[in-house]
mmCIF file of C-alpha atoms in Angstrom:
data_model
loop_
_atom_site.group_PDB
_atom_site.id
_atom_site.type_symbol
_atom_site.label_atom_id
_atom_site.label_comp_id
_atom_site.label_asym_id
_atom_site.label_seq_id
_atom_site.Cartn_x
_atom_site.Cartn_y
_atom_site.Cartn_z
ATOM 1 C CA MET A 739 -28.832 -0.947 -13.367
ATOM 2 C CA THR A 740 -27.112 -0.373 -9.883
ATOM 3 C CA GLY A 741 -24.537 1.406 -9.332
ATOM 4 C CA THR A 742 -22.262 -2.261 -8.620
ATOM 5 C CA ASP A 743 -23.987 -3.072 -12.356
ATOM 6 C CA SER A 744 -21.873 0.051 -13.615
ATOM 7 C CA ALA A 745 -18.098 -0.163 -10.971
ATOM 8 C CA SER A 746 -17.551 -4.278 -12.734
ATOM 9 C CA GLY A 747 -17.369 -3.103 -16.759
ATOM 10 C CA ARG A 748 -13.963 -1.119 -15.202
ATOM 11 C CA SER A 749 -10.512 -1.322 -14.842
ATOM 12 C CA VAL A 750 -8.765 -2.468 -12.308
ATOM 13 C CA PRO A 751 -6.257 0.875 -12.665
ATOM 14 C CA ARG A 752 -9.434 2.408 -12.342
ATOM 15 C CA ARG A 753 -10.904 1.283 -10.040
ATOM 16 C CA LEU A 754 -7.761 0.622 -7.045
ATOM 17 C CA ARG A 755 -7.731 4.709 -8.518
ATOM 18 C CA ASP A 756 -11.865 5.193 -7.187
ATOM 19 C CA HIS A 757 -10.852 3.829 -4.364
ATOM 20 C CA VAL A 758 -7.817 5.061 -3.156
ATOM 21 C CA GLY A 759 -7.275 7.322 -5.300
ATOM 22 C CA ILE A 760 -4.387 9.391 -5.999
ATOM 23 C CA ILE A 761 -2.490 10.366 -3.351
ATOM 24 C CA GLY A 762 -3.051 6.759 -2.140
ATOM 25 C CA LEU A 763 -1.619 5.017 -5.995
ATOM 26 C CA VAL A 764 1.693 7.635 -5.079
ATOM 27 C CA TYR A 765 2.089 6.252 -1.562
ATOM 28 C CA LEU A 766 1.432 2.259 -3.026
ATOM 29 C CA GLY A 767 3.942 3.406 -6.575
ATOM 30 C CA VAL A 768 6.703 5.199 -3.444
ATOM 31 C CA CYS A 769 5.920 1.408 -1.676
ATOM 32 C CA ALA A 770 6.453 -0.716 -4.062
ATOM 33 C CA ALA A 771 9.688 0.986 -5.387
ATOM 34 C CA LEU A 772 11.201 1.291 -1.657
ATOM 35 C CA LEU A 773 9.796 -2.578 -2.055
ATOM 36 C CA VAL A 774 12.026 -3.477 -4.966
ATOM 37 C CA TRP A 775 15.029 -1.343 -3.702
ATOM 38 C CA ALA A 776 15.639 -3.424 -0.205
ATOM 39 C CA LEU A 777 14.750 -6.243 -2.367
ATOM 40 C CA VAL A 778 18.362 -5.751 -4.773
ATOM 41 C CA VAL A 779 20.168 -3.783 -1.908
ATOM 42 C CA THR A 780 20.051 -7.230 0.516
ATOM 43 C CA ALA A 781 20.196 -9.385 -2.940
ATOM 44 C CA VAL A 782 23.395 -7.667 -4.495
ATOM 45 C CA ASP A 783 25.052 -6.945 -0.525
ATOM 46 C CA SER A 784 27.402 -9.966 -0.288
ATOM 47 C CA SER A 785 28.429 -9.392 3.996
ATOM 48 C CA GLY A 786 24.809 -10.288 4.646
ATOM 49 C CA GLU A 787 24.415 -7.555 7.082
ATOM 50 C CA SER A 788 21.395 -5.001 4.441
ATOM 51 C CA MET A 789 19.231 -3.269 6.597
ATOM 52 C CA ALA A 790 17.627 -1.754 3.432
ATOM 53 C CA GLY A 791 14.766 -3.907 5.128
ATOM 54 C CA VAL A 792 14.064 -1.744 6.962
ATOM 55 C CA ILE A 793 13.049 1.723 4.754
ATOM 56 C CA PRO A 794 10.030 -0.845 3.457
ATOM 57 C CA VAL A 795 8.959 -1.528 6.851
ATOM 58 C CA LEU A 796 8.488 1.698 8.011
ATOM 59 C CA ALA A 797 7.058 3.334 5.422
ATOM 60 C CA THR A 798 4.008 1.267 5.815
ATOM 61 C CA ALA A 799 3.390 0.883 9.685
ATOM 62 C CA PRO A 800 1.852 0.258 10.780
ATOM 63 C CA GLY A 801 0.496 -1.969 9.153
ATOM 64 C CA SER A 802 3.827 -3.953 7.991
ATOM 65 C CA LEU A 803 4.850 -4.776 11.991
ATOM 66 C CA VAL A 804 2.054 -6.812 13.066
ATOM 67 C CA PHE A 805 2.349 -8.638 10.170
ATOM 68 C CA LEU A 806 6.169 -9.243 10.900
ATOM 69 C CA VAL A 807 5.455 -11.510 13.059
ATOM 70 C CA LEU A 808 4.401 -14.586 10.128
ATOM 71 C CA PRO A 809 6.953 -16.456 10.358
ATOM 72 C CA ASP A 810 10.719 -15.607 9.123
ATOM 73 C CA SER A 811 11.076 -16.323 5.058
ATOM 74 C CA ALA A 812 11.111 -13.283 1.883
ATOM 75 C CA ALA A 813 7.940 -13.865 1.090
ATOM 76 C CA MET A 814 6.381 -12.798 4.330
ATOM 77 C CA PHE A 815 8.287 -9.859 4.577
ATOM 78 C CA ILE A 816 7.058 -9.120 0.877
ATOM 79 C CA ILE A 817 3.375 -10.524 2.096
ATOM 80 C CA ALA A 818 4.189 -7.807 4.681
ATOM 81 C CA ILE A 819 5.028 -4.914 3.511
ATOM 82 C CA VAL A 820 2.559 -5.556 0.972
ATOM 83 C CA LEU A 821 -0.346 -5.712 3.459
ATOM 84 C CA GLY A 822 0.614 -3.201 5.344
ATOM 85 C CA ALA A 823 0.996 -0.304 2.198
ATOM 86 C CA GLY A 824 -2.818 -1.784 0.709
ATOM 87 C CA ALA A 825 -3.619 -0.944 4.387
ATOM 88 C CA ASN A 826 -2.276 2.220 4.712
ATOM 89 C CA ALA A 827 -3.481 2.522 0.960
ATOM 90 C CA ALA A 828 -6.815 2.240 1.644
ATOM 91 C CA ILE A 829 -6.828 4.264 4.699
ATOM 92 C CA ILE A 830 -5.607 7.031 2.898
ATOM 93 C CA GLY A 831 -8.264 7.122 0.221
ATOM 94 C CA TRP A 832 -11.149 6.876 2.423
ATOM 95 C CA CYS A 833 -9.734 10.468 4.829
ATOM 96 C CA THR A 834 -9.100 12.220 0.816
ATOM 97 C CA ARG A 835 -13.116 11.517 0.553
ATOM 98 C CA ALA A 836 -13.369 12.928 4.323
ATOM 99 C CA LEU A 837 -11.576 15.598 2.738
ATOM 100 C CA ARG A 838 -13.577 16.442 -0.802
ATOM 101 C CA ARG A 839 -16.488 15.798 1.357
ATOM 102 C CA GLY A 840 -16.382 18.716 4.188
ATOM 103 C CA GLY A 841 -19.489 19.300 5.701
ATOM 104 C CA ARG A 842 -22.039 17.414 3.575
ATOM 105 C CA THR A 843 -22.591 13.468 5.820
ATOM 106 C CA SER A 844 -23.963 12.496 2.433
#
């Protein structure tokens, strides 16, 4: 049995936690909450001048800024936030594993 065989039997939340770590999961939760908040505030705002979408973009920068150049629509805004948050969570997970490992090279 290889390491990939045992990983395939794990649940999706367990594999996600193993990949991005607890801190990465907290970050993803905060980004999800900010995205939901921005969508609700923008939907409720009748003037059409809501700047709430800036907050999740800044929280997921720089990844979301790269994807924000996609065609202008609500779906592309959500995709930019999701991809930016995912990329940042992966980097956070990599950094926490590297810091936990310390001086060991293996």
